Amino acid sequence: MQKLGLSNYFCNLFRYNPEEDKDSIMKIGLLGLPLAGKTTFFNLLTGAGVATATYAGERDSHTGVAKVPDERIDFLSGLYKPQKTTQARIDIIDIPGLGQGGAAEFAGPMQDADALVIITRGFTNDALGVCDQPQPAADLQDVLTELIITDLNVVERRLERLSKNKKAGKEIPGEQEALEKALQALENEQTVIGQEYTAQQRLALNNYGLYTDKPMLAVLNTSEEGLRTKEAPGQAELEEYAYRHHMPLLTVCAPLEEEISELPEEERGLFLEDLGLKKSGVARLAQAAYAHLDLISYFTVGSDEVRAWTIKRGTTAREAAGKIHSDIERGFIRAEVVSYKDMVQERTVPKLREKGLLRLEGKDYIVQDGDIMAFRFNV
Ligand SMILES: Nc1nc2c(ncn2[C@@H]2O[C@H](COP(=O)(O)OP(=O)(O)OP(=O)(O)O)[C@@H](O)[C@H]2O)c(=O)[nH]1
Ligand SMILES: [Mg+2]
């Protein structure tokens, strides 16, 4: 029997293969109209320092990694002083401005995304010739319409093919009904994700990676003044529009916040506070995305590594173990679990054990946000 972590005084015996969890990292696609500030926002999230556009015409997408800030992981790291601390990651894909080619032009990078973040322009910039009064709600609607049209094409084509396949007896259960429901929504200018489906229909739809079947968040990229006053031009309309479409809305001033993110860590807080912001841009996006996608974190701790893992709320202990390695999921015996708040209170394993706060849980235990977990398994 092997153990991962906790009861062995947090010594992680198991070396997982980082290659294996590549697919399980959340991917977020940034999109919007040209010159909305997508690449600037991408730089803010990833620190990648990609050159921003001086003209609308860039056709390459970029991929980078945003590390998800979490004060809990900072605390655990302080406690265990591990050789390595690994925050949760989000892969960010910066997609060029939607232009004449429409959304279909970026099918590759967008299809991969687990969620889409639509950036809207809330600033004017004379040097760039971006002088029109911002209309972020109209811009958001333009992007949504673009996505709806692209999905509509896919769904229509698929339904045509399906009638041929049907004759050949190659039907996926639930597919026809799911696509018809999606078609109806799209024809009414609604998103695919906004409809209700049976489990079977949902499964069938998942194969398509339709754009409007992805969770979406909206970002208003405004000026410094807009950020301070919370009354940027068009902000009220955008708030209303996003609310009606069940999209969380984040307000940023991407270039200014990017500058702040380059300052020494101890200075950043003051500057953010001065702008009326409690957290960095990446922290605000991560918080909104986790809530909207119903994601939570659990932690593994040890002298070698303290690490955050991202899972869907409702995940069982056994499935959560599979995030680390499929062997641990397969050979799962038990999980040793400590709640984060108990760890903050007691701080050592003997104390937790003494108070009965080190729990043994079986495979069907539903992992809670902030759980510190170690797995016993047999392979
Ligand atoms: N004044 C002002 N300028 C901004 C703001 N955000 C971005 N910019 C500037 O606008 C220009 C375009 O920004 P990008 O981030 O390249 O915009 P983009 O959406 O990636 O543009 P495309 O990829 O070409 O569609 C850059 O020169 C930015 O510095 C902002 O909030 N205020
Ligand atoms: Mg760009």
Coordinates of C-alpha atoms and ligand atoms in Angstrom, one line a residue:
M1 CA 0.0 0.0 0.0
Q2 CA 1.3 3.5 -0.8
K3 CA 0.4 6.7 0.8
L4 CA 0.3 10.2 -0.5
G5 CA 1.0 12.7 2.2
L6 CA -0.7 13.5 5.4
S7 CA -0.4 10.7 8.0
N8 CA 3.2 10.2 7.0
Y9 CA 3.8 13.7 8.4
F10 CA 3.1 15.1 5.0
C11 CA 5.7 13.3 3.1
N12 CA 4.5 12.8 -0.5
L13 CA 5.8 9.3 -1.4
F14 CA 4.3 9.3 -4.7
R15 CA 5.8 11.1 -7.7
Y16 CA 3.0 12.0 -10.1
N17 CA 3.8 12.5 -13.8
P18 CA 3.1 16.2 -14.6
E19 CA 2.5 15.2 -18.2
E20 CA -0.6 13.4 -17.2
D21 CA -2.5 16.4 -15.9
K22 CA -2.0 18.6 -18.8
D23 CA -5.4 18.0 -20.1
S24 CA -7.1 18.7 -16.8
I25 CA -6.0 22.3 -16.6
M26 CA -8.7 24.8 -17.2
K27 CA -8.4 26.7 -20.5
I28 CA -9.9 30.1 -20.9
G29 CA -10.2 31.8 -24.3
L30 CA -10.1 35.7 -24.5
L31 CA -12.0 37.2 -27.3
G32 CA -13.6 40.4 -28.4
L33 CA -13.7 43.0 -31.1
P34 CA -10.4 44.4 -32.4
L35 CA -8.5 46.7 -30.1
A36 CA -10.6 46.0 -27.1
G37 CA -7.4 45.3 -25.1
K38 CA -7.4 41.5 -25.2
T39 CA -3.6 41.1 -25.5
T40 CA -3.1 43.7 -22.7
F41 CA -5.5 41.8 -20.5
F42 CA -3.7 38.6 -21.5
N43 CA -0.4 40.1 -20.4
L44 CA -1.9 41.2 -17.1
L45 CA -3.1 37.6 -16.4
T46 CA 0.0 35.8 -17.6
G47 CA 2.9 38.3 -17.2
A48 CA 3.9 37.2 -20.7
G49 CA 4.7 40.6 -22.0
V50 CA 3.4 40.0 -25.6
A51 CA 3.6 43.1 -27.8
T52 CA 0.2 44.7 -27.9
A53 CA -1.4 45.8 -31.2
T54 CA -0.6 49.1 -32.7
Y55 CA -3.1 48.4 -35.4
A56 CA -5.9 45.9 -35.7
G57 CA -4.6 43.2 -37.9
E58 CA -2.8 40.7 -35.8
R59 CA -3.9 37.2 -36.7
D60 CA -1.9 35.0 -34.3
S61 CA -3.3 33.7 -31.0
H62 CA -1.0 33.4 -27.9
T63 CA -1.1 30.9 -25.1
G64 CA 0.1 31.6 -21.6
V65 CA -0.4 30.4 -18.1
A66 CA -2.1 32.3 -15.3
K67 CA -1.3 31.2 -11.7
V68 CA -4.3 31.4 -9.5
P69 CA -3.5 33.4 -6.4
D70 CA -4.9 31.8 -3.2
E71 CA -4.1 32.9 0.3
R72 CA -4.7 29.4 1.6
I73 CA -1.8 28.0 -0.4
D74 CA 0.4 30.9 0.9
F75 CA -0.6 29.9 4.4
L76 CA 0.1 26.2 3.8
S77 CA 3.4 27.0 2.2
G78 CA 4.4 29.1 5.2
L79 CA 3.5 26.1 7.4
Y80 CA 5.3 23.3 5.5
K81 CA 8.1 25.3 3.9
P82 CA 8.1 22.9 0.9
Q83 CA 10.8 22.8 -1.7
K84 CA 8.1 23.7 -4.2
T85 CA 4.7 25.4 -4.1
T86 CA 2.4 24.8 -7.0
Q87 CA -0.6 27.1 -7.5
A88 CA -3.6 26.1 -9.6
R89 CA -3.1 27.2 -13.2
I90 CA -5.3 28.4 -15.9
D91 CA -4.2 28.3 -19.5
I92 CA -5.1 31.6 -21.2
I93 CA -5.6 31.8 -24.9
D94 CA -5.4 35.2 -26.5
I95 CA -7.5 35.2 -29.6
P96 CA -7.1 38.0 -32.3
G97 CA -10.0 40.4 -32.7
L98 CA -13.0 39.0 -34.4
G99 CA -12.9 40.4 -37.9
Q100 CA -14.3 39.6 -41.3
G101 CA -13.4 35.9 -41.0
G102 CA -15.8 35.7 -38.0
A103 CA -15.4 33.3 -35.1
A104 CA -14.9 30.3 -37.4
E105 CA -11.5 31.7 -38.2
F106 CA -10.3 30.8 -34.7
A107 CA -12.0 27.5 -34.4
G108 CA -8.9 25.7 -33.2
P109 CA -7.9 27.7 -30.2
M110 CA -11.5 28.5 -29.2
Q111 CA -12.9 25.0 -29.4
D112 CA -10.4 23.9 -26.8
A113 CA -11.5 26.4 -24.3
D114 CA -13.5 25.5 -21.2
A115 CA -14.8 29.0 -20.8
L116 CA -14.8 32.2 -22.9
V117 CA -14.0 35.7 -21.6
I118 CA -15.3 38.5 -23.8
I119 CA -13.4 41.7 -23.5
T120 CA -15.2 44.9 -24.3
R121 CA -13.7 48.4 -24.8
G122 CA -14.5 51.0 -22.2
F123 CA -11.7 53.5 -23.1
T124 CA -10.8 55.8 -25.9
N125 CA -7.3 56.1 -27.1
D126 CA -6.6 59.0 -29.5
A127 CA -3.1 57.8 -30.4
L128 CA -4.6 54.6 -31.7
G129 CA -7.4 56.3 -33.5
V130 CA -9.9 54.6 -31.1
C131 CA -11.9 57.7 -30.5
D132 CA -15.5 56.5 -30.7
Q133 CA -17.5 56.7 -27.5
P134 CA -17.3 53.2 -25.9
Q135 CA -20.4 51.0 -26.4
P136 CA -19.4 47.9 -24.5
A137 CA -23.0 46.4 -24.3
A138 CA -23.3 46.7 -28.1
D139 CA -19.8 45.2 -28.5
L140 CA -20.7 42.3 -26.3
Q141 CA -23.8 41.7 -28.2
D142 CA -21.9 41.8 -31.5
V143 CA -19.5 39.1 -30.3
L144 CA -22.3 37.0 -29.0
T145 CA -24.1 37.3 -32.3
E146 CA -21.0 36.3 -34.1
L147 CA -20.7 33.2 -31.9
I148 CA -24.4 32.3 -32.4
I149 CA -24.0 32.5 -36.2
T150 CA -21.0 30.3 -36.2
D151 CA -22.7 27.7 -34.0
L152 CA -25.8 27.9 -36.1
N153 CA -23.8 26.8 -39.1
V154 CA -22.3 23.9 -37.3
V155 CA -25.6 22.7 -35.9
E156 CA -27.4 22.9 -39.2
R157 CA -24.7 21.0 -41.0
R158 CA -24.6 18.4 -38.3
L159 CA -28.4 17.9 -38.5
E160 CA -28.1 17.4 -42.2
R161 CA -25.4 14.8 -41.8
L162 CA -27.4 13.1 -39.0
S163 CA -30.3 12.4 -41.3
K164 CA -27.9 10.5 -43.5
N165 CA -26.3 8.7 -40.6
K166 CA -29.6 7.7 -39.4
K167 CA -30.2 5.7 -42.5
A168 CA -26.9 4.0 -41.9
G169 CA -27.9 3.3 -38.3
K170 CA -24.9 5.4 -36.8
E171 CA -26.9 7.4 -34.4
I172 CA -25.7 8.7 -31.0
P173 CA -28.5 8.5 -28.5
G174 CA -30.0 11.9 -27.7
E175 CA -28.1 13.7 -30.4
Q176 CA -30.9 14.6 -32.6
E177 CA -33.1 16.1 -29.8
A178 CA -30.1 17.9 -28.4
L179 CA -29.2 19.5 -31.7
E180 CA -32.8 20.4 -32.4
K181 CA -33.1 22.1 -29.1
A182 CA -29.8 23.9 -29.7
L183 CA -31.0 25.0 -33.2
Q184 CA -34.1 26.4 -31.8
A185 CA -32.2 28.4 -29.2
L186 CA -29.7 29.8 -31.7
E187 CA -32.5 30.8 -34.1
N188 CA -34.0 32.8 -31.3
E189 CA -30.6 34.4 -30.8
Q190 CA -30.0 32.6 -27.5
T191 CA -27.0 30.6 -26.4
V192 CA -26.9 26.8 -26.4
I193 CA -25.7 26.6 -22.8
G194 CA -28.8 28.5 -21.6
Q195 CA -31.1 25.6 -22.4
E196 CA -32.0 22.6 -20.3
Y197 CA -31.0 19.1 -21.5
T198 CA -31.3 15.6 -20.4
A199 CA -28.0 13.9 -19.3
Q200 CA -28.0 12.0 -22.5
Q201 CA -28.5 15.1 -24.6
R202 CA -25.8 16.9 -22.7
L203 CA -23.3 14.1 -23.4
A204 CA -24.1 14.2 -27.1
L205 CA -23.7 18.0 -27.2
N206 CA -20.3 17.9 -25.4
N207 CA -18.8 16.4 -28.5
Y208 CA -19.2 19.6 -30.5
G209 CA -17.5 22.2 -28.4
L210 CA -20.0 24.8 -29.6
Y211 CA -19.0 28.3 -28.7
T212 CA -22.2 29.4 -27.1
D213 CA -22.2 26.1 -25.1
K214 CA -19.3 27.3 -23.1
P215 CA -19.6 29.3 -19.9
M216 CA -19.0 33.0 -20.6
L217 CA -17.7 35.9 -18.6
A218 CA -17.6 39.6 -19.6
V219 CA -14.8 42.1 -19.0
L220 CA -15.1 45.8 -19.3
N221 CA -11.6 47.3 -20.0
T222 CA -12.0 50.8 -18.9
S223 CA -9.9 53.9 -18.3
E224 CA -8.4 54.7 -14.9
E225 CA -11.1 57.2 -14.3
G226 CA -13.8 54.8 -15.3
L227 CA -12.4 52.3 -12.8
R228 CA -12.2 54.8 -10.0
T229 CA -15.7 56.3 -10.5
K230 CA -17.3 52.9 -11.4
E231 CA -19.3 54.9 -13.9
A232 CA -17.4 54.3 -17.1
P233 CA -19.2 55.3 -20.3
G234 CA -21.6 52.4 -21.2
Q235 CA -20.9 50.6 -17.9
A236 CA -24.5 50.6 -16.7
E237 CA -25.9 49.2 -20.0
L238 CA -23.2 46.5 -20.0
E239 CA -24.0 45.5 -16.4
E240 CA -27.6 45.2 -17.4
Y241 CA -26.8 43.2 -20.5
A242 CA -24.4 40.8 -18.8
Y243 CA -26.9 40.3 -15.9
R244 CA -29.6 39.4 -18.3
H245 CA -27.4 36.9 -20.1
H246 CA -26.1 35.3 -16.8
M247 CA -22.5 36.5 -17.4
P248 CA -20.4 37.6 -14.5
L249 CA -18.9 41.0 -15.3
L250 CA -15.4 42.2 -14.3
T251 CA -14.1 45.7 -14.6
V252 CA -10.4 46.2 -15.3
C253 CA -8.0 48.9 -16.5
A254 CA -5.7 46.4 -18.2
P255 CA -2.6 48.6 -19.0
L256 CA -2.6 50.3 -15.5
E257 CA -3.1 47.0 -13.7
E258 CA -0.4 45.4 -15.8
E259 CA 2.0 48.1 -14.6
I260 CA 1.0 47.5 -11.0
S261 CA 1.5 43.7 -11.5
E262 CA 5.1 44.4 -12.4
L263 CA 5.8 46.2 -9.1
P264 CA 7.4 44.5 -6.1
E265 CA 4.8 42.4 -4.4
E266 CA 4.7 44.4 -1.2
E267 CA 3.8 47.6 -3.2
R268 CA 1.0 46.2 -5.3
G269 CA -1.6 46.1 -2.6
L270 CA -1.4 49.8 -2.0
F271 CA -1.7 50.7 -5.6
L272 CA -4.7 48.4 -6.1
E273 CA -6.3 49.8 -3.0
D274 CA -5.8 53.3 -4.3
L275 CA -7.8 52.3 -7.4
G276 CA -10.6 50.8 -5.2
L277 CA -9.6 47.2 -6.0
K278 CA -9.2 44.5 -3.4
K279 CA -7.4 42.0 -5.5
S280 CA -5.3 41.7 -8.6
G281 CA -6.8 41.2 -12.0
V282 CA -5.9 37.6 -12.2
A283 CA -7.3 37.0 -8.7
R284 CA -10.6 38.7 -9.7
L285 CA -10.9 36.7 -12.9
A286 CA -10.0 33.4 -11.2
Q287 CA -12.6 34.1 -8.4
A288 CA -15.3 34.9 -11.0
A289 CA -14.4 31.9 -13.2
Y290 CA -14.3 29.4 -10.3
A291 CA -17.7 30.6 -9.0
H292 CA -19.3 30.6 -12.5
L293 CA -17.9 27.2 -13.5
D294 CA -18.6 25.7 -10.0
L295 CA -14.9 24.9 -9.3
I296 CA -13.2 24.4 -6.0
S297 CA -9.7 23.6 -4.8
Y298 CA -8.2 21.0 -2.7
F299 CA -4.7 20.8 -1.5
T300 CA -1.9 18.3 -1.0
V301 CA 0.9 19.2 1.4
G302 CA 4.3 17.9 2.2
S303 CA 7.9 18.9 2.6
D304 CA 8.6 18.4 -1.1
E305 CA 5.5 20.2 -2.4
V306 CA 2.4 22.1 -1.4
R307 CA 0.0 22.1 -4.3
A308 CA -3.5 23.2 -5.2
W309 CA -5.8 21.1 -7.4
T310 CA -8.8 22.3 -9.2
I311 CA -12.0 20.2 -9.3
K312 CA -15.7 20.6 -10.0
R313 CA -17.8 21.0 -6.9
G314 CA -19.4 17.6 -6.2
T315 CA -16.3 15.6 -7.1
T316 CA -15.8 12.4 -5.0
A317 CA -12.6 11.7 -3.2
R318 CA -11.7 8.9 -5.6
E319 CA -12.2 11.1 -8.7
A320 CA -10.2 13.9 -7.0
A321 CA -7.4 11.5 -6.5
G322 CA -7.5 10.8 -10.2
K323 CA -6.5 14.4 -10.8
I324 CA -3.1 13.6 -9.3
H325 CA -2.7 10.3 -11.1
S326 CA -4.9 7.6 -12.6
D327 CA -3.1 5.0 -10.5
I328 CA -4.3 6.6 -7.3
E329 CA -7.8 6.7 -8.6
R330 CA -7.6 3.1 -9.6
G331 CA -6.1 1.8 -6.4
F332 CA -7.9 4.2 -4.1
I333 CA -8.3 2.9 -0.6
R334 CA -9.0 5.9 1.6
A335 CA -8.5 9.6 1.9
E336 CA -7.1 11.3 4.9
V337 CA -8.8 14.7 5.1
V338 CA -8.3 17.9 7.1
S339 CA -10.5 21.0 6.6
Y340 CA -8.6 24.1 5.9
K341 CA -10.0 26.0 8.8
D342 CA -9.0 23.2 11.2
M343 CA -5.5 23.3 9.8
V344 CA -5.3 27.1 10.4
Q345 CA -6.5 26.5 14.0
E346 CA -4.4 23.5 15.0
R347 CA -1.4 23.6 12.6
T348 CA 0.1 20.2 13.5
V349 CA -0.9 16.6 12.7
P350 CA -0.7 15.4 16.3
K351 CA -3.0 18.1 17.5
L352 CA -5.5 17.5 14.6
R353 CA -5.4 13.8 15.4
E354 CA -5.9 14.4 19.1
K355 CA -9.0 16.4 18.4
G356 CA -10.3 14.0 15.9
L357 CA -10.0 16.4 13.1
L358 CA -7.9 14.2 10.9
R359 CA -10.7 12.3 9.1
L360 CA -10.6 9.0 7.2
E361 CA -13.0 9.2 4.2
G362 CA -14.0 6.6 1.6
K363 CA -14.2 6.8 -2.1
D364 CA -17.6 8.5 -2.2
Y365 CA -16.8 11.4 0.1
I366 CA -17.6 14.7 -1.6
V367 CA -14.5 16.8 -1.5
Q368 CA -15.1 20.3 0.1
D369 CA -13.4 23.5 -1.0
G370 CA -10.2 23.9 0.9
D371 CA -9.8 20.2 2.0
I372 CA -6.3 19.1 2.6
M373 CA -6.1 15.6 1.3
A374 CA -3.8 12.6 1.4
F375 CA -4.6 9.3 -0.4
R376 CA -3.9 5.7 0.5
F377 CA -3.9 3.5 -2.5
N378 CA -2.8 0.2 -3.8
V379 CA -1.5 -0.4 -7.3
Ligands
LIG1 N1 -6.1 54.2 -23.1 C1 -6.2 52.9 -23.0 N2 -5.6 52.1 -23.9 C2 -5.7 50.8 -23.8 C3 -6.4 50.1 -22.8 N3 -6.3 48.8 -23.0 C4 -5.5 48.6 -24.1 N4 -5.1 49.8 -24.5 C5 -4.3 50.0 -25.7 O1 -4.9 49.6 -26.8 C6 -4.0 49.0 -27.8 C7 -4.6 47.7 -28.2 O2 -4.5 46.8 -27.1 P1 -4.4 45.3 -27.4 O3 -4.3 44.7 -26.0 O4 -3.4 45.0 -28.3 O5 -5.8 45.0 -28.0 P2 -6.3 43.7 -28.7 O6 -7.8 43.6 -28.3 O7 -5.5 42.6 -28.3 O8 -6.2 44.0 -30.2 P3 -6.3 43.0 -31.5 O9 -5.6 41.7 -31.0 O10 -5.5 43.7 -32.5 O11 -7.7 42.9 -31.8 C8 -2.7 48.9 -27.0 O12 -1.9 49.9 -27.5 C9 -3.0 49.2 -25.6 O13 -2.0 49.8 -24.9 C10 -7.1 51.0 -21.8 O14 -7.7 50.5 -20.9 N5 -6.9 52.3 -22.0
MG2 MG -4.4 41.2 -29.5

